[in-house]
């Protein structure tokens, strides 16, 4: 399935609401999420065909203006990203765990997409901002070498943009931790 997604993250809840409204009025897109994020930010995530998503995204950037914190446009999203975001990933027992922690929600989704496209890993969970001080966190698992490659690929964009908080690989996650993380 070829799905494009785009997101706009603003520093203003009020302006973020206006951004979301403008995006869905601009083109035929699916509104995946539109909500306040901690601390005092607003998040709009849309999906659909590439052309309409691109048009709505551009309008969102224009309307966000000086409140823009971060954004993303991914014309062909890895199918595991939305499953991880919505918490519908089936349980699988892997030894290695990778964690990528970013400063924004948008950068976490980009990291998850890049990681999943780089190696044979399972995106376990993707958490955005609320309850995390505005950060995004990607949890992924698989064979040690795949997790290492995926974490490295996922952290590159966030690091380049100054939005990487930290990334780690745990080669053999203890069984008690597996029950808490997975």
XYZ file of N, CA and C in Angstrom:
546
model
N 0.839 -1.178 0.000
C 0.000 0.000 0.000
C 0.887 1.246 0.000
N 0.662 2.139 -0.905
C 1.444 3.359 -1.010
C 0.662 4.491 -0.372
N 1.155 4.941 0.756
C 0.491 6.016 1.472
C 1.491 7.131 1.717
N 1.063 8.326 1.422
C 1.869 9.500 1.755
C 1.332 10.056 3.061
N 2.235 10.583 3.890
C 1.799 11.281 5.093
C 2.536 12.609 5.173
N 1.939 13.513 5.914
C 2.572 14.797 6.189
C 2.100 15.245 7.559
N 2.928 16.017 8.225
C 2.568 16.528 9.542
C 3.146 17.917 9.723
N 2.438 18.694 10.514
C 2.893 20.018 10.915
C 2.753 20.085 12.428
N 3.827 20.485 13.093
C 3.880 20.602 14.548
C 4.139 22.071 14.865
N 3.234 22.666 15.642
C 3.340 24.095 15.928
C 3.558 24.361 17.413
N 4.058 25.550 17.708
C 4.282 25.962 19.097
C 3.022 26.554 19.714
N 1.968 26.678 18.934
C 0.721 27.279 19.406
C -0.452 26.338 19.172
N -1.200 26.062 20.220
C -2.390 25.228 20.096
C -3.429 25.942 19.232
N -3.631 27.215 19.462
C -4.616 27.986 18.687
C -4.260 27.997 17.199
N -3.011 28.341 16.879
C -2.612 28.399 15.468
C -2.580 27.006 14.860
N -2.227 26.004 15.652
C -2.228 24.632 15.155
C -3.607 24.179 14.719
N -4.628 24.625 15.426
C -6.001 24.308 15.050
C -6.332 24.922 13.692
N -5.902 26.150 13.483
C -6.114 26.829 12.202
C -5.350 26.099 11.095
N -4.137 25.642 11.394
C -3.323 24.888 10.432
C -4.057 23.619 10.002
N -4.536 22.850 10.961
C -5.245 21.608 10.644
C -6.468 21.852 9.781
N -7.229 22.866 10.119
C -8.418 23.201 9.340
C -8.042 23.572 7.906
N -7.002 24.370 7.756
C -6.558 24.785 6.417
C -6.080 23.582 5.603
N -5.393 22.644 6.249
C -4.876 21.480 5.535
C -5.999 20.621 4.974
N -7.010 20.325 5.800
C -8.081 19.447 5.316
C -9.027 20.165 4.354
N -9.037 21.496 4.364
C -9.845 22.251 3.400
C -9.133 22.385 2.057
N -7.820 22.208 2.039
C -7.030 22.409 0.827
C -7.150 21.257 -0.153
N -7.181 20.023 0.339
C -7.170 18.862 -0.548
C -7.885 17.686 0.107
N -8.195 16.695 -0.706
C -8.857 15.478 -0.245
C -7.826 14.587 0.446
N -7.728 14.716 1.770
C -6.787 13.948 2.578
C -7.514 13.366 3.782
N -6.898 12.379 4.394
C -7.435 11.796 5.626
C -6.748 12.454 6.804
N -7.519 12.946 7.743
C -6.974 13.515 8.965
C -6.711 12.359 9.927
N -5.441 12.023 10.114
C -5.056 10.891 10.960
C -5.067 11.306 12.427
N -4.476 12.452 12.724
C -4.461 12.995 14.085
C -4.451 14.510 14.022
N -5.114 15.127 14.969
C -5.059 16.577 15.163
C -5.347 16.813 16.636
N -4.321 17.211 17.383
C -4.499 17.324 18.827
C -3.373 18.138 19.464
N -3.655 18.660 20.656
C -2.588 19.316 21.419
C -1.570 18.271 21.872
N -0.317 18.681 21.931
C 0.768 17.854 22.447
C 1.438 18.613 23.581
N 1.952 17.879 24.542
C 2.688 18.562 25.594
C 4.063 18.942 25.060
N 4.652 19.990 25.477
C 4.123 21.041 26.348
C 3.596 22.227 25.530
N 2.290 22.312 25.356
C 1.666 23.453 24.696
C 1.852 23.540 23.198
N 1.980 22.396 22.532
C 2.155 22.358 21.086
C 0.881 21.810 20.445
N 0.820 21.865 19.114
C -0.298 21.263 18.392
C 0.256 20.460 17.233
N -0.396 19.355 16.929
C 0.082 18.375 15.970
C -1.022 18.032 14.989
N -0.717 18.091 13.705
C -1.652 17.682 12.655
C -0.939 16.664 11.775
N -1.533 15.479 11.617
C -0.984 14.417 10.788
C -2.047 14.013 9.776
N -1.689 14.067 8.487
C -2.619 13.711 7.422
C -2.016 12.604 6.569
N -2.884 11.909 5.834
C -2.427 10.866 4.937
C -3.288 10.813 3.693
N -2.810 10.073 2.699
C -3.563 9.899 1.465
C -2.648 9.788 0.263
N -3.188 10.155 -0.896
C -2.406 10.134 -2.130
C -1.374 11.263 -2.116
N -0.272 11.045 -2.811
C 0.870 11.957 -2.758
C 0.503 13.401 -3.121
N -0.160 13.617 -4.239
C -0.464 14.976 -4.696
C -1.291 15.778 -3.703
N -2.441 15.255 -3.283
C -3.242 15.989 -2.314
C -2.526 16.209 -0.971
N -1.786 15.204 -0.502
C -1.053 15.351 0.769
C -0.003 16.447 0.639
N 0.690 16.470 -0.486
C 1.705 17.503 -0.703
C 1.071 18.908 -0.707
N -0.065 19.060 -1.374
C -0.748 20.361 -1.440
C -1.218 20.804 -0.056
N -1.813 19.886 0.695
C -2.291 20.220 2.038
C -1.118 20.548 2.963
N -0.024 19.810 2.824
C 1.177 20.044 3.621
C 1.729 21.447 3.367
N 1.838 21.823 2.104
C 2.347 23.162 1.768
C 1.467 24.249 2.374
N 0.165 24.048 2.320
C -0.757 25.015 2.924
C -0.552 25.059 4.440
N -0.363 23.909 5.059
C -0.115 23.860 6.492
C 1.141 24.612 6.893
N 2.200 24.456 6.105
C 3.444 25.186 6.380
C 3.218 26.694 6.275
N 2.490 27.108 5.248
C 2.212 28.535 5.060
C 1.417 29.114 6.223
N 0.399 28.395 6.658
C -0.467 28.889 7.731
C 0.258 28.848 9.083
N 1.101 27.865 9.282
C 1.836 27.759 10.552
C 2.756 28.953 10.758
N 3.359 29.424 9.679
C 4.248 30.601 9.707
C 5.268 30.483 10.835
N 5.349 31.510 11.684
C 6.384 31.549 12.723
C 6.129 30.572 13.876
N 4.962 29.916 13.925
C 4.698 28.938 14.985
C 5.207 27.546 14.627
N 5.726 27.355 13.414
C 6.203 26.048 12.968
C 7.387 25.581 13.819
N 7.245 24.405 14.423
C 8.341 23.782 15.185
C 9.033 22.711 14.369
N 8.243 21.885 13.704
C 8.793 20.797 12.917
C 7.719 20.343 11.937
N 8.154 19.609 10.926
C 7.214 19.113 9.930
C 7.810 17.898 9.242
N 6.967 17.182 8.529
C 7.443 16.058 7.743
C 6.537 15.854 6.550
N 7.116 15.354 5.483
C 6.383 14.890 4.310
C 7.080 13.628 3.853
N 6.371 12.512 3.866
C 6.926 11.229 3.427
C 6.007 10.695 2.330
N 6.471 10.705 1.076
C 5.605 10.306 -0.031
C 5.275 8.815 -0.084
N 6.099 7.968 0.530
C 5.815 6.535 0.547
C 6.210 5.976 1.911
N 5.265 5.986 2.813
C 5.494 5.587 4.201
C 5.637 4.081 4.333
N 6.600 3.649 5.165
C 6.726 2.225 5.479
C 5.451 1.793 6.213
N 4.854 0.657 5.845
C 3.576 0.253 6.449
C 3.633 0.025 7.961
N 4.807 -0.244 8.500
C 4.913 -0.489 9.939
C 4.792 0.758 10.795
N 4.943 1.937 10.203
C 4.946 3.170 10.990
C 3.575 3.451 11.607
N 2.520 3.425 10.809
C 1.189 3.712 11.359
C 0.732 2.629 12.327
N 1.112 1.375 12.069
C 0.766 0.291 13.003
C 1.413 0.543 14.368
N 2.679 0.944 14.368
C 3.381 1.235 15.626
C 2.774 2.454 16.306
N 2.427 3.460 15.529
C 1.833 4.676 16.087
C 0.489 4.385 16.752
N -0.284 3.486 16.165
C -1.609 3.168 16.704
C -1.612 1.986 17.669
N -0.435 1.433 17.961
C -0.323 0.375 18.968
C -0.944 -0.947 18.561
N -0.871 -1.303 17.278
C -1.490 -2.548 16.817
C -0.458 -3.547 16.284
N 0.762 -3.497 16.810
C 1.824 -4.398 16.372
C 1.696 -5.700 17.165
N 1.634 -6.851 16.464
C 1.518 -8.125 17.181
C 2.795 -8.450 17.952
N 2.667 -9.146 19.077
C 3.847 -9.474 19.877
C 4.772 -10.452 19.145
N 6.059 -10.194 19.238
C 7.094 -11.044 18.657
C 8.273 -11.027 19.625
N 8.899 -12.191 19.809
C 10.006 -12.275 20.751
C 11.334 -12.089 20.022
N 11.920 -10.907 20.175
C 13.238 -10.615 19.618
C 14.206 -10.354 20.766
N 15.481 -10.625 20.536
C 16.486 -10.384 21.564
C 16.880 -8.923 21.662
N 17.073 -8.266 20.518
C 17.623 -6.911 20.527
C 16.519 -5.864 20.479
N 16.759 -4.795 21.201
C 15.841 -3.661 21.237
C 16.608 -2.416 20.833
N 16.011 -1.605 19.983
C 16.571 -0.308 19.629
C 15.603 0.772 20.062
N 16.145 1.883 20.544
C 15.324 3.016 20.970
C 15.916 4.275 20.363
N 15.059 5.054 19.712
C 15.468 6.347 19.163
C 14.571 7.397 19.813
N 15.185 8.330 20.496
C 14.455 9.385 21.218
C 14.751 10.713 20.526
N 13.688 11.424 20.148
C 13.850 12.684 19.423
C 13.186 13.834 20.176
N 13.513 15.038 19.776
C 12.990 16.233 20.447
C 11.592 16.619 19.991
N 11.136 16.088 18.848
C 9.800 16.421 18.344
C 9.077 15.163 17.871
N 7.761 15.278 17.750
C 6.943 14.173 17.255
C 7.267 13.878 15.795
N 7.354 14.923 14.972
C 7.618 14.738 13.547
C 8.941 14.025 13.316
N 9.984 14.404 14.045
C 11.285 13.770 13.843
C 11.265 12.298 14.263
N 10.405 11.912 15.193
C 10.283 10.507 15.593
C 9.663 9.680 14.467
N 8.678 10.225 13.786
C 8.060 9.497 12.670
C 9.055 9.335 11.526
N 9.808 10.378 11.223
C 10.829 10.285 10.181
C 11.867 9.234 10.574
N 12.285 9.224 11.822
C 13.258 8.239 12.301
C 12.711 6.825 12.179
N 11.455 6.628 12.547
C 10.829 5.304 12.458
C 10.775 4.831 11.009
N 10.376 5.711 10.100
C 10.283 5.357 8.689
C 11.665 5.003 8.129
N 12.657 5.825 8.404
C 14.019 5.556 7.922
C 14.559 4.250 8.495
N 14.326 4.004 9.778
C 14.817 2.780 10.423
C 14.174 1.544 9.810
N 12.860 1.585 9.620
C 12.141 0.422 9.087
C 12.522 0.128 7.642
N 12.874 1.165 6.895
C 13.270 0.971 5.497
C 14.716 0.496 5.371
N 15.517 0.664 6.416
C 16.950 0.358 6.351
C 17.287 -1.088 6.687
N 16.468 -1.751 7.493
C 16.821 -3.100 7.948
C 15.559 -3.890 8.282
N 15.734 -5.182 8.438
C 14.628 -6.081 8.744
C 14.329 -6.035 10.244
N 13.589 -5.013 10.652
C 13.210 -4.845 12.057
C 11.700 -4.693 12.157
N 11.217 -4.852 13.358
C 9.808 -4.651 13.642
C 9.670 -3.372 14.452
N 8.911 -2.416 13.939
C 8.614 -1.215 14.732
C 7.616 -1.639 15.794
N 8.038 -1.589 17.053
C 7.215 -2.076 18.156
C 6.220 -1.030 18.636
N 6.722 0.195 18.774
C 5.898 1.249 19.358
C 6.459 2.585 18.916
N 5.583 3.543 18.743
C 5.956 4.894 18.367
C 5.109 5.814 19.231
N 5.763 6.509 20.140
C 5.050 7.372 21.088
C 5.411 8.824 20.812
N 4.392 9.674 20.843
C 4.591 11.067 20.472
C 4.176 12.026 21.580
N 5.106 12.733 22.113
C 4.964 13.958 22.889
C 4.212 13.882 24.214
N 2.948 13.513 24.217
C 2.171 13.573 25.456
C 2.711 12.589 26.483
N 2.990 13.113 27.661
C 3.589 12.320 28.719
C 5.088 12.123 28.538
N 5.655 12.732 27.514
C 7.080 12.578 27.219
C 7.790 13.923 27.160
N 7.169 14.966 27.646
C 7.782 16.284 27.611
C 7.953 16.822 26.200
N 7.085 16.383 25.279
C 7.143 16.853 23.909
C 8.022 16.030 22.991
N 8.697 15.023 23.525
C 9.600 14.197 22.720
C 8.837 13.133 21.934
N 9.545 12.473 21.032
C 9.041 11.304 20.343
C 9.990 10.150 20.617
N 9.451 8.928 20.724
C 10.274 7.759 21.005
C 9.848 6.611 20.087
N 10.845 5.985 19.466
C 10.641 4.834 18.601
C 11.257 3.623 19.278
N 10.486 2.541 19.408
C 10.992 1.264 19.910
C 10.941 0.278 18.749
N 12.050 -0.401 18.481
C 12.083 -1.396 17.413
C 12.863 -2.602 17.871
N 12.604 -3.757 17.237
C 13.297 -4.977 17.643
C 13.621 -5.831 16.436
N 14.522 -6.808 16.670
C 14.952 -7.722 15.627
C 16.284 -8.330 15.995
N 16.987 -8.853 14.999
C 18.333 -9.378 15.215
C 19.267 -8.205 15.526
N 20.298 -8.465 16.296
C 21.193 -7.401 16.757
C 21.726 -6.561 15.605
N 22.247 -7.200 14.554
C 22.828 -6.431 13.445
C 21.777 -5.593 12.724
N 20.565 -6.109 12.592
C 19.489 -5.343 11.955
C 19.067 -4.159 12.822
N 18.972 -4.374 14.119
C 18.602 -3.289 15.027
C 19.670 -2.204 15.007
N 20.940 -2.606 15.011
C 22.014 -1.615 14.944
C 21.934 -0.789 13.660
N 21.701 -1.444 12.526
C 21.597 -0.740 11.241
C 20.380 0.174 11.218
N 19.270 -0.292 11.744
C 18.039 0.496 11.750
C 18.169 1.721 12.642
N 18.729 1.560 13.824
C 18.907 2.696 14.729
C 19.831 3.728 14.098
N 20.899 3.272 13.484
C 21.820 4.211 12.828
C 21.101 4.979 11.714
N 20.330 4.289 10.898
C 19.594 4.950 9.812
C 18.538 5.905 10.367
N 17.874 5.511 11.431
C 16.810 6.329 12.005
C 17.294 7.586 12.691
N 18.491 7.558 13.189
C 18.985 8.705 13.944
C 19.616 9.784 13.064
N 19.954 9.473 11.828
C 20.703 10.386 10.958
C 19.990 11.721 10.741
N 18.734 11.681 10.295
C 18.003 12.929 10.022
C 17.821 13.761 11.282
N 17.438 13.107 12.377
C 17.227 13.839 13.634
C 18.532 14.468 14.110
N 19.624 13.744 13.992
C 20.931 14.270 14.385
C 21.317 15.461 13.513
N 21.124 15.334 12.218
C 21.464 16.400 11.269
C 20.674 17.677 11.561
N 19.425 17.530 12.011
C 18.567 18.686 12.273
C 18.622 19.142 13.727
N 19.473 18.511 14.528
C 19.602 18.897 15.926
C 18.422 18.455 16.779
N 17.718 17.396 16.355
C 16.515 16.947 17.065
C 16.667 15.566 17.693
N 17.883 15.016 17.696
C 18.110 13.712 18.315
C 18.422 13.902 19.789
N 17.645 13.265 20.644
C 17.932 13.307 22.072
C 18.918 12.206 22.445
N 18.624 10.984 22.015
C 19.502 9.858 22.321
C 19.026 8.642 21.533
N 19.951 7.731 21.257
C 19.587 6.447 20.653
C 20.437 5.369 21.305
N 19.837 4.185 21.494
C 20.541 3.067 22.105
C 20.125 1.762 21.447
N 21.013 0.767 21.567
C 20.714 -0.601 21.162
C 21.027 -1.476 22.357
N 20.062 -2.298 22.759
C 20.257 -3.267 23.834
C 20.312 -4.637 23.155
N 21.525 -5.249 23.069
C 21.688 -6.482 22.294
C 20.878 -7.671 22.794
N 20.794 -7.881 24.091
C 20.023 -9.005 24.623
C 19.168 -8.490 25.771
N 17.979 -8.081 25.430
C 17.071 -7.524 26.425
C 16.627 -8.612 27.402
N 16.725 -8.329 28.677
C 16.336 -9.274 29.723
C 14.841 -9.570 29.619
N 14.455 -10.799 29.962
C 13.061 -11.240 29.863
C 12.106 -10.335 30.644
N 12.526 -9.871 31.828
C 11.645 -8.990 32.607
C 11.425 -7.658 31.890
N 12.453 -7.158 31.215
C 12.301 -5.917 30.448
C 11.415 -6.150 29.215
N 11.537 -7.322 28.596
C 10.696 -7.615 27.436
C 9.224 -7.521 27.794
N 8.880 -8.013 28.951
C 7.469 -7.993 29.356
C 6.974 -6.570 29.602
N 7.875 -5.649 29.883
C 7.486 -4.256 30.130
C 7.533 -3.411 28.857
N 8.528 -3.660 28.007
C 8.711 -2.859 26.788
C 7.838 -3.366 25.663
N 7.776 -4.679 25.463
C 7.011 -5.244 24.365
C 5.637 -5.550 24.869
